[in-house]
Amino acid sequence: MIGGVKYRMFLVLAVAIFVACSHEKTPQVTIEQQIRQYTQPWIGVPYKLGGKTKEGIDCSALTQNIYTNVFHVELPRRVVEQRVEGLPVARDSLIAGDLIVFRASLFGRPHIGVYLAHDEFIHASSSKGVMISSLTQGYWRRKYKTARRLLDPQGHLITNGVAVD
């Protein structure tokens, strides 16, 4: 009788361990997916210098909005302030969430966007509004200036070169 109870307890425990080990983990949502999911409703919103809403938004307000709502990180409002945040990163080392800075336009204003993946970035274009563009496209390839990294690959804020939870 005692042997039977031990055997049954062993079976119950073995089944419980098997079930616990075989349970599929919920897949992690990548930084790229988080940005795309958050910004999808913003695609097509018109550009408006100084704008911050879906009625109209400029490039630095869009990057500020993404960082605030996706990563809970406060960015300064203006491109000239955002472009010095974080750490410099080489063009061939970009990861999702990096800020992409472009040379000044004809109007003398620099431009900024957020890198997604595979040379794509999201930004508020002065001519087409919020959109996804490619860094390999001639205009953006020529205008690319630098990139800044504020987050590590897991989405943690980097401070003084070290990720902070």
Short mmCIF file of C-alpha atoms in Angstrom, two decimals, residues 32-154:
data_model
loop_
_atom_site.label_atom_id
_atom_site.label_comp_id
_atom_site.label_asym_id
_atom_site.label_seq_id
_atom_site.Cartn_x
_atom_site.Cartn_y
_atom_site.Cartn_z
CA GLU A 32 10.94 46.48 -33.82
CA GLN A 33 7.51 44.89 -33.34
CA GLN A 34 6.73 47.20 -30.43
CA ILE A 35 7.59 50.27 -32.50
CA ARG A 36 5.64 49.06 -35.54
CA GLN A 37 2.61 48.17 -33.44
CA TYR A 38 2.59 51.53 -31.66
CA THR A 39 3.18 53.62 -34.79
CA GLN A 40 0.78 51.81 -37.15
CA PRO A 41 -2.10 54.23 -36.36
CA TRP A 42 0.26 57.16 -36.98
CA ILE A 43 1.12 56.16 -40.57
CA GLY A 44 -0.19 58.86 -42.89
CA VAL A 45 -0.60 61.54 -40.21
CA PRO A 46 0.38 64.81 -41.92
CA TYR A 47 3.56 66.69 -41.13
CA LYS A 48 3.11 69.88 -39.17
CA LEU A 49 6.07 71.85 -37.86
CA GLY A 50 5.61 72.09 -34.10
CA GLY A 51 2.77 69.55 -34.17
CA LYS A 52 2.48 66.77 -31.60
CA THR A 53 -0.87 65.11 -32.36
CA LYS A 54 -2.58 62.99 -35.01
CA GLU A 55 -3.82 66.25 -36.51
CA GLY A 56 -0.20 66.90 -37.50
CA ILE A 57 3.24 66.05 -36.12
CA ASP A 58 6.86 66.88 -36.84
CA CYS A 59 9.81 64.49 -36.85
CA SER A 60 11.15 65.22 -33.37
CA ALA A 61 7.69 65.01 -31.79
CA LEU A 62 7.23 61.60 -33.43
CA THR A 63 10.53 60.26 -32.04
CA GLN A 64 9.71 61.79 -28.65
CA ASN A 65 6.26 60.20 -28.77
CA ILE A 66 7.65 56.75 -29.67
CA TYR A 67 10.23 56.84 -26.89
CA THR A 68 7.71 58.06 -24.30
CA ASN A 69 4.97 55.57 -25.15
CA VAL A 70 6.93 52.48 -26.17
CA PHE A 71 10.01 52.69 -23.93
CA HIS A 72 8.90 55.09 -21.16
CA VAL A 73 11.95 57.25 -21.87
CA GLU A 74 11.67 61.03 -22.04
CA LEU A 75 13.47 62.61 -24.99
CA PRO A 76 14.02 66.33 -25.44
CA ARG A 77 11.57 67.98 -27.85
CA ARG A 78 13.92 69.32 -30.54
CA VAL A 79 16.10 67.47 -33.07
CA VAL A 80 19.19 69.48 -32.06
CA GLU A 81 18.77 68.11 -28.52
CA GLN A 82 17.75 64.57 -29.49
CA ARG A 83 20.69 64.10 -31.85
CA VAL A 84 23.18 64.17 -28.97
CA GLU A 85 21.28 61.76 -26.69
CA GLY A 86 22.68 58.27 -26.12
CA LEU A 87 25.79 56.83 -27.68
CA PRO A 88 27.04 57.16 -31.27
CA VAL A 89 26.54 54.03 -33.35
CA ALA A 90 27.99 53.03 -36.72
CA ARG A 91 25.67 52.83 -39.73
CA ASP A 92 26.35 49.11 -40.16
CA SER A 93 25.56 48.37 -36.49
CA LEU A 94 22.04 49.81 -36.28
CA ILE A 95 19.41 48.05 -34.18
CA ALA A 96 15.70 48.73 -33.72
CA GLY A 97 15.10 51.83 -31.63
CA ASP A 98 18.24 53.71 -32.67
CA LEU A 99 17.70 57.37 -33.53
CA ILE A 100 18.67 58.16 -37.14
CA VAL A 101 19.81 61.73 -37.79
CA PHE A 102 19.89 63.33 -41.23
CA ARG A 103 21.58 66.46 -42.55
CA ALA A 104 19.63 69.68 -42.69
CA SER A 105 17.03 70.11 -45.39
CA LEU A 106 16.78 73.06 -47.75
CA PHE A 107 15.03 74.89 -44.93
CA GLY A 108 18.02 74.40 -42.64
CA ARG A 109 16.32 71.91 -40.32
CA PRO A 110 17.93 68.57 -39.48
CA HIS A 111 15.69 65.50 -39.61
CA ILE A 112 15.33 62.51 -37.28
CA GLY A 113 13.62 59.12 -37.26
CA VAL A 114 13.64 55.78 -35.44
CA TYR A 115 15.33 52.72 -36.94
CA LEU A 116 13.19 49.59 -37.35
CA ALA A 117 15.18 46.85 -39.14
CA HIS A 118 16.49 45.89 -42.57
CA ASP A 119 17.38 49.53 -43.41
CA GLU A 120 13.85 50.75 -42.62
CA PHE A 121 13.05 53.66 -40.33
CA ILE A 122 9.91 55.52 -39.32
CA HIS A 123 9.75 59.30 -39.46
CA ALA A 124 7.51 62.27 -40.13
CA SER A 125 8.35 63.38 -43.67
CA SER A 126 7.70 67.06 -44.37
CA SER A 127 6.14 66.11 -47.72
CA LYS A 128 4.36 62.81 -46.96
CA GLY A 129 3.72 62.77 -43.22
CA VAL A 130 4.43 59.80 -40.98
CA MET A 131 5.84 56.96 -43.04
CA ILE A 132 8.37 54.16 -43.22
CA SER A 133 11.31 54.77 -45.54
CA SER A 134 14.49 52.95 -46.50
CA LEU A 135 18.00 54.12 -45.70
CA THR A 136 19.06 52.65 -49.04
CA GLN A 137 16.80 55.06 -50.94
CA GLY A 138 18.95 57.64 -52.71
CA TYR A 139 17.72 60.73 -50.86
CA TRP A 140 18.01 59.20 -47.38
CA ARG A 141 21.30 57.47 -48.19
CA ARG A 142 22.78 60.86 -49.18
CA LYS A 143 21.29 62.76 -46.23
CA TYR A 144 22.23 60.21 -43.53
CA LYS A 145 24.46 61.87 -40.94
CA THR A 146 24.67 59.76 -37.78
CA ALA A 147 22.80 57.47 -35.42
CA ARG A 148 22.44 57.40 -31.65
CA ARG A 149 21.66 54.46 -29.40
CA LEU A 150 19.66 55.00 -26.22
CA LEU A 151 18.53 51.40 -25.67
CA ASP A 152 20.27 48.04 -25.50
CA PRO A 153 18.89 45.16 -27.64
CA GLN A 154 16.46 44.24 -24.83
#
